[in-house]
Amino acid sequence: MYDILVIGTGPAGYTSALYSARYNLDVIQVGEMPGGLISEAPEVCNYPGFDSISGMELGDRMEEQVKDIGAEVVYDKVEKIEGDDQDFTVKTSRDEYRAKKVILATGQERRRLGLERENEFKGKGVSYCATCDAAFYEDKRVGIVGGGDAALASALLLSDHAEKVYILYRREEFFRPEPIRVEEIEQEEKIKPVFEVNVKRLIGEDKLEAVELDNSETLEVDGLFIEIGSTPNSDLAEDIGVELSEGGYVKTDEDRRTNIPGVFAAGDVIDSPLKQAITAAGQGAEAASTAYEDLKKEEVR
């Protein structure tokens, strides 16, 4: 039996595992993708220690550090959590693990537009990761749906490859952007913002060829990148009775305990206002520290 099982392999999960291992606890970390959602970030410029680093590289470095200190990392899909404090069983698609404490660091997932043929065109013009797919659109025309910092960062990355980049946004101005991002967008001739529009229809035969907007305009594009935010991966938490917010985020106290004894949570899945890699990492440290304190108290009893 492990002392701590961490579910999730993003900044919160890696930091939880790192701190747990440094407390000399027997820890295993289970997640589906190295780095979690941060691995899709084209560029991370606000993580201490790095002027600029890709999200993928940042995730890789976190993974390497966690493994070097002795934590076990497994890539698998967690399907169910059973049991209670001091004896949880976590079932994955290939195995099952027992642990005294569980830290939920399951993060968020990308929102979809919900359009007809969206799934059909996924990988054939529709993408949710500019970092992964930008190079496929060398000298082509692409659109980005969204108006936040993630959308602007993706637009800048795509402008290094594409002939033309349209930012398609439903509001009349970008949503709380970093001023430096807006300056960079304005200075890049390849990028054209189109405000107060929604994508109404995806057009193409075997692959995406154009998008129809709700202003009756049709744009010929080879690719469409969706950057409209995320939803919390809180189904596992809900299934074991963890209290959620109205938006589906996990509620914790200031020490990252949930209402279920032995279950802690950290990162983008919790009900906190700022969703950043650095805040997720801090919450992961808090969750691991609290779990360690609880384990030590239980040893004394």
CSV table of C-alpha atoms in Angstrom, one decimal:
chain,number,residue,atom,x,y,z
A,1,MET,CA,0.0,0.0,0.0
A,2,TYR,CA,1.2,3.5,-0.9
A,3,ASP,CA,1.2,6.3,1.5
A,4,ILE,CA,-0.1,8.8,-1.1
A,5,LEU,CA,-1.6,8.3,-4.5
A,6,VAL,CA,-1.7,11.5,-6.7
A,7,ILE,CA,-4.1,11.5,-9.6
A,8,GLY,CA,-3.0,13.9,-12.3
A,9,THR,CA,0.2,14.7,-14.1
A,10,GLY,CA,0.2,18.5,-14.4
A,11,PRO,CA,2.0,21.1,-12.2
A,12,ALA,CA,-0.2,20.4,-9.2
A,13,GLY,CA,0.2,16.6,-9.5
A,14,TYR,CA,3.9,16.8,-10.0
A,15,THR,CA,4.4,19.1,-7.1
A,16,SER,CA,2.3,17.0,-4.9
A,17,ALA,CA,4.3,13.9,-5.8
A,18,LEU,CA,7.6,15.8,-5.4
A,19,TYR,CA,6.8,17.1,-1.9
A,20,SER,CA,5.4,13.7,-0.9
A,21,ALA,CA,8.6,12.0,-2.0
A,22,ARG,CA,10.7,14.6,-0.2
A,23,TYR,CA,8.8,13.8,3.0
A,24,ASN,CA,10.1,10.2,2.4
A,25,LEU,CA,6.6,8.9,1.8
A,26,ASP,CA,5.8,6.0,-0.6
A,27,VAL,CA,4.1,7.8,-3.4
A,28,ILE,CA,2.7,6.9,-6.8
A,29,GLN,CA,1.4,9.4,-9.4
A,30,VAL,CA,-1.1,8.4,-12.0
A,31,GLY,CA,-2.2,10.5,-15.0
A,32,GLU,CA,-3.0,10.3,-18.7
A,33,MET,CA,-0.6,12.7,-20.3
A,34,PRO,CA,2.8,14.1,-19.2
A,35,GLY,CA,2.4,17.7,-18.1
A,36,GLY,CA,-1.4,17.8,-18.3
A,37,LEU,CA,-3.0,20.8,-19.9
A,38,ILE,CA,0.2,22.9,-19.5
A,39,SER,CA,1.9,20.7,-22.1
A,40,GLU,CA,-0.4,22.4,-24.7
A,41,ALA,CA,0.8,25.9,-23.9
A,42,PRO,CA,2.9,27.3,-26.8
A,43,GLU,CA,4.9,29.4,-24.4
A,44,VAL,CA,5.1,29.9,-20.6
A,45,CYS,CA,6.6,33.3,-19.7
A,46,ASN,CA,5.4,33.7,-16.1
A,47,TYR,CA,6.8,30.6,-14.3
A,48,PRO,CA,9.7,31.6,-12.0
A,49,GLY,CA,13.1,30.4,-13.2
A,50,PHE,CA,12.3,30.6,-16.9
A,51,ASP,CA,12.2,33.7,-19.1
A,52,SER,CA,10.4,31.6,-21.7
A,53,ILE,CA,9.8,27.8,-21.9
A,54,SER,CA,7.2,25.7,-23.8
A,55,GLY,CA,4.6,24.1,-21.7
A,56,MET,CA,5.7,20.7,-23.0
A,57,GLU,CA,9.3,21.2,-21.9
A,58,LEU,CA,8.1,22.5,-18.5
A,59,GLY,CA,6.1,19.4,-18.0
A,60,ASP,CA,8.9,17.2,-19.1
A,61,ARG,CA,11.3,18.8,-16.6
A,62,MET,CA,8.7,18.4,-13.8
A,63,GLU,CA,8.3,14.7,-14.6
A,64,GLU,CA,12.1,14.2,-14.7
A,65,GLN,CA,12.5,15.8,-11.3
A,66,VAL,CA,9.7,13.8,-9.7
A,67,LYS,CA,11.2,10.5,-11.0
A,68,ASP,CA,14.7,11.4,-10.0
A,69,ILE,CA,13.6,11.8,-6.4
A,70,GLY,CA,12.0,8.4,-6.3
A,71,ALA,CA,8.3,8.9,-7.0
A,72,GLU,CA,6.6,6.3,-9.2
A,73,VAL,CA,4.9,7.8,-12.2
A,74,VAL,CA,2.3,5.7,-14.2
A,75,TYR,CA,0.5,6.9,-17.3
A,76,ASP,CA,-3.0,5.4,-17.3
A,77,LYS,CA,-6.7,6.4,-17.0
A,78,VAL,CA,-8.1,6.4,-13.5
A,79,GLU,CA,-11.7,5.0,-13.7
A,80,LYS,CA,-12.8,4.7,-10.1
A,81,ILE,CA,-11.9,5.4,-6.5
A,82,GLU,CA,-13.2,3.2,-3.7
A,83,GLY,CA,-12.7,2.8,0.0
A,84,ASP,CA,-12.1,5.4,2.7
A,85,ASP,CA,-9.4,7.1,4.8
A,86,GLN,CA,-6.3,5.0,5.3
A,87,ASP,CA,-7.4,2.4,2.7
A,88,PHE,CA,-8.4,3.7,-0.8
A,89,THR,CA,-8.4,1.6,-3.9
A,90,VAL,CA,-7.8,3.5,-7.2
A,91,LYS,CA,-8.8,1.5,-10.3
A,92,THR,CA,-7.3,2.3,-13.7
A,93,SER,CA,-7.9,0.9,-17.1
A,94,ARG,CA,-5.1,-1.6,-16.6
A,95,ASP,CA,-4.4,-2.0,-12.9
A,96,GLU,CA,-5.4,-1.0,-9.4
A,97,TYR,CA,-3.5,0.6,-6.5
A,98,ARG,CA,-4.1,1.0,-2.8
A,99,ALA,CA,-3.1,4.1,-0.8
A,100,LYS,CA,-3.7,5.7,2.6
A,101,LYS,CA,-4.4,9.2,1.1
A,102,VAL,CA,-5.4,10.4,-2.3
A,103,ILE,CA,-4.6,13.8,-3.8
A,104,LEU,CA,-6.9,14.9,-6.7
A,105,ALA,CA,-5.0,17.0,-9.2
A,106,THR,CA,-7.1,16.1,-12.2
A,107,GLY,CA,-7.1,19.6,-13.8
A,108,GLN,CA,-9.4,20.7,-16.6
A,109,GLU,CA,-10.1,19.8,-20.2
A,110,ARG,CA,-10.6,21.9,-23.3
A,111,ARG,CA,-14.1,23.1,-24.1
A,112,ARG,CA,-15.5,22.1,-27.5
A,113,LEU,CA,-17.6,24.3,-29.8
A,114,GLY,CA,-20.3,21.7,-30.0
A,115,LEU,CA,-20.7,22.1,-33.7
A,116,GLU,CA,-21.8,19.4,-36.1
A,117,ARG,CA,-18.8,17.6,-37.7
A,118,GLU,CA,-16.4,19.0,-35.0
A,119,ASN,CA,-15.4,15.5,-34.0
A,120,GLU,CA,-15.2,14.4,-37.6
A,121,PHE,CA,-12.7,17.1,-38.4
A,122,LYS,CA,-10.6,16.7,-35.3
A,123,GLY,CA,-7.1,16.1,-36.6
A,124,LYS,CA,-8.3,17.0,-40.1
A,125,GLY,CA,-8.3,20.7,-39.6
A,126,VAL,CA,-9.8,21.1,-36.1
A,127,SER,CA,-7.3,21.3,-33.3
A,128,TYR,CA,-7.2,22.1,-29.6
A,129,CYS,CA,-3.4,22.4,-29.3
A,130,ALA,CA,-1.5,25.0,-31.3
A,131,THR,CA,1.8,23.7,-29.8
A,132,CYS,CA,1.1,20.2,-31.1
A,133,ASP,CA,-0.2,21.1,-34.5
A,134,ALA,CA,1.1,24.6,-35.6
A,135,ALA,CA,3.9,23.1,-37.8
A,136,PHE,CA,1.3,21.3,-40.0
A,137,TYR,CA,0.0,24.7,-41.2
A,138,GLU,CA,3.1,26.1,-42.8
A,139,ASP,CA,2.0,28.8,-45.3
A,140,LYS,CA,-1.7,28.0,-44.8
A,141,ARG,CA,-4.7,30.0,-43.5
A,142,VAL,CA,-6.0,29.2,-40.0
A,143,GLY,CA,-8.6,30.5,-37.6
A,144,ILE,CA,-8.5,30.6,-33.8
A,145,VAL,CA,-11.7,30.7,-31.8
A,146,GLY,CA,-11.3,32.6,-28.5
A,147,GLY,CA,-10.2,35.9,-27.1
A,148,GLY,CA,-8.2,35.2,-23.9
A,149,ASP,CA,-4.5,35.0,-23.3
A,150,ALA,CA,-4.4,31.4,-24.5
A,151,ALA,CA,-5.9,32.3,-27.8
A,152,LEU,CA,-3.6,35.2,-28.3
A,153,ALA,CA,-0.5,33.1,-27.5
A,154,SER,CA,-1.7,30.5,-29.9
A,155,ALA,CA,-2.2,33.1,-32.6
A,156,LEU,CA,1.4,34.4,-32.2
A,157,LEU,CA,2.7,30.8,-32.4
A,158,LEU,CA,0.7,30.1,-35.5
A,159,SER,CA,1.9,33.3,-37.1
A,160,ASP,CA,5.4,31.8,-37.2
A,161,HIS,CA,4.0,29.1,-39.6
A,162,ALA,CA,0.8,30.2,-41.2
A,163,GLU,CA,0.2,32.6,-44.0
A,164,LYS,CA,-2.8,34.2,-42.3
A,165,VAL,CA,-4.3,33.9,-38.8
A,166,TYR,CA,-7.8,35.0,-38.0
A,167,ILE,CA,-8.8,35.4,-34.4
A,168,LEU,CA,-12.5,34.9,-34.2
A,169,TYR,CA,-14.1,36.2,-31.0
A,170,ARG,CA,-17.7,36.7,-30.0
A,171,ARG,CA,-17.1,39.9,-28.0
A,172,GLU,CA,-16.1,43.4,-29.1
A,173,GLU,CA,-12.6,43.2,-27.5
A,174,PHE,CA,-10.2,40.6,-26.1
A,175,PHE,CA,-11.0,39.2,-22.6
A,176,ARG,CA,-8.6,40.5,-20.0
A,177,PRO,CA,-5.5,40.1,-22.1
A,178,GLU,CA,-1.9,40.8,-21.0
A,179,PRO,CA,-1.1,44.2,-22.6
A,180,ILE,CA,2.1,42.9,-24.1
A,181,ARG,CA,0.2,40.2,-25.9
A,182,VAL,CA,-2.1,42.8,-27.5
A,183,GLU,CA,0.9,44.8,-28.6
A,184,GLU,CA,2.4,41.7,-30.2
A,185,ILE,CA,-0.9,40.9,-32.0
A,186,GLU,CA,-1.2,44.4,-33.3
A,187,GLN,CA,2.4,44.4,-34.7
A,188,GLU,CA,2.0,41.1,-36.5
A,189,GLU,CA,0.7,41.7,-40.0
A,190,LYS,CA,-0.3,38.0,-40.5
A,191,ILE,CA,-2.9,38.2,-37.6
A,192,LYS,CA,-6.3,39.6,-38.2
A,193,PRO,CA,-8.8,39.8,-35.2
A,194,VAL,CA,-12.4,39.5,-36.2
A,195,PHE,CA,-14.7,40.6,-33.3
A,196,GLU,CA,-18.4,40.0,-32.6
A,197,VAL,CA,-18.6,36.7,-34.5
A,198,ASN,CA,-19.3,33.1,-33.8
A,199,VAL,CA,-18.4,30.1,-35.9
A,200,LYS,CA,-21.7,28.7,-37.1
A,201,ARG,CA,-20.7,25.8,-39.4
A,202,LEU,CA,-17.6,23.8,-40.4
A,203,ILE,CA,-17.3,23.2,-44.1
A,204,GLY,CA,-15.3,20.6,-46.0
A,205,GLU,CA,-15.4,17.1,-47.5
A,206,ASP,CA,-12.6,14.9,-46.1
A,207,LYS,CA,-11.0,17.8,-44.2
A,208,LEU,CA,-11.8,21.3,-43.0
A,209,GLU,CA,-11.9,23.8,-45.9
A,210,ALA,CA,-13.8,26.8,-44.5
A,211,VAL,CA,-15.9,28.1,-41.7
A,212,GLU,CA,-19.2,29.9,-41.9
A,213,LEU,CA,-19.7,32.7,-39.4
A,214,ASP,CA,-22.9,34.0,-37.9
A,215,ASN,CA,-22.5,37.3,-39.8
A,216,SER,CA,-23.0,35.3,-43.0
A,217,GLU,CA,-19.4,35.5,-44.0
A,218,THR,CA,-17.4,32.4,-45.0
A,219,LEU,CA,-13.7,32.2,-44.3
A,220,GLU,CA,-11.5,29.8,-46.3
A,221,VAL,CA,-9.2,28.2,-43.7
A,222,ASP,CA,-7.1,25.0,-43.6
A,223,GLY,CA,-7.2,24.8,-39.8
A,224,LEU,CA,-9.4,25.9,-36.9
A,225,PHE,CA,-7.9,26.1,-33.4
A,226,ILE,CA,-10.3,26.1,-30.4
A,227,GLU,CA,-9.3,28.2,-27.4
A,228,ILE,CA,-12.5,28.9,-25.5
A,229,GLY,CA,-11.5,27.8,-22.0
A,230,SER,CA,-11.9,24.6,-20.0
A,231,THR,CA,-14.1,22.6,-17.7
A,232,PRO,CA,-13.0,20.8,-14.5
A,233,ASN,CA,-12.3,17.1,-14.5
A,234,SER,CA,-14.2,16.5,-11.3
A,235,ASP,CA,-16.2,13.4,-12.1
A,236,LEU,CA,-14.0,11.1,-10.0
A,237,ALA,CA,-14.3,13.5,-7.1
A,238,GLU,CA,-18.1,13.7,-7.4
A,239,ASP,CA,-18.4,9.9,-7.6
A,240,ILE,CA,-16.9,9.6,-4.1
A,241,GLY,CA,-19.0,12.4,-2.6
A,242,VAL,CA,-16.5,15.3,-2.7
A,243,GLU,CA,-18.3,18.6,-2.5
A,244,LEU,CA,-18.3,20.7,-5.6
A,245,SER,CA,-19.0,24.3,-6.4
A,246,GLU,CA,-21.8,25.4,-8.8
A,247,GLY,CA,-19.3,25.3,-11.6
A,248,GLY,CA,-18.2,21.8,-10.8
A,249,TYR,CA,-14.9,22.6,-9.2
A,250,VAL,CA,-13.7,20.8,-6.0
A,251,LYS,CA,-14.2,22.6,-2.8
A,252,THR,CA,-11.2,22.5,-0.3
A,253,ASP,CA,-10.3,24.3,2.9
A,254,GLU,CA,-7.1,26.4,3.0
A,255,ASP,CA,-5.0,23.3,3.7
A,256,ARG,CA,-6.4,21.6,0.5
A,257,ARG,CA,-8.6,19.0,2.4
A,258,THR,CA,-11.9,18.1,0.9
A,259,ASN,CA,-15.0,17.1,2.8
A,260,ILE,CA,-14.0,13.5,2.5
A,261,PRO,CA,-11.4,12.4,5.0
A,262,GLY,CA,-8.1,11.3,3.4
A,263,VAL,CA,-8.9,13.1,0.1
A,264,PHE,CA,-7.1,16.3,-0.9
A,265,ALA,CA,-7.2,18.4,-4.0
A,266,ALA,CA,-5.1,20.9,-5.8
A,267,GLY,CA,-4.6,22.7,-9.1
A,268,ASP,CA,-7.1,23.7,-11.8
A,269,VAL,CA,-9.7,21.3,-10.6
A,270,ILE,CA,-10.3,23.2,-7.3
A,271,ASP,CA,-12.5,26.2,-6.7
A,272,SER,CA,-9.9,28.9,-6.8
A,273,PRO,CA,-9.9,32.2,-8.8
A,274,LEU,CA,-6.5,32.0,-10.5
A,275,LYS,CA,-5.8,29.1,-12.9
A,276,GLN,CA,-2.0,29.2,-13.5
A,277,ALA,CA,0.8,26.7,-13.4
A,278,ILE,CA,2.5,28.5,-10.5
A,279,THR,CA,-0.7,28.6,-8.3
A,280,ALA,CA,-1.4,24.9,-9.1
A,281,ALA,CA,2.1,24.0,-8.0
A,282,GLY,CA,1.7,25.9,-4.8
A,283,GLN,CA,-1.6,24.1,-4.1
A,284,GLY,CA,0.1,20.8,-4.8
A,285,ALA,CA,2.7,21.5,-2.2
A,286,GLU,CA,0.0,22.5,0.3
A,287,ALA,CA,-2.0,19.2,-0.4
A,288,ALA,CA,1.1,17.1,0.1
A,289,SER,CA,2.1,18.9,3.2
A,290,THR,CA,-1.3,18.5,4.8
A,291,ALA,CA,-1.5,14.8,3.8
A,292,TYR,CA,1.9,14.2,5.4
A,293,GLU,CA,0.9,16.0,8.6
A,294,ASP,CA,-2.3,13.8,8.8
A,295,LEU,CA,-0.3,10.6,8.3
A,296,LYS,CA,2.1,11.6,11.0
A,297,LYS,CA,-0.7,12.3,13.5
A,298,GLU,CA,-2.3,9.0,12.7
A,299,GLU,CA,1.0,7.2,13.4
A,300,VAL,CA,1.0,8.6,16.9
A,301,ARG,CA,-2.5,7.4,17.8
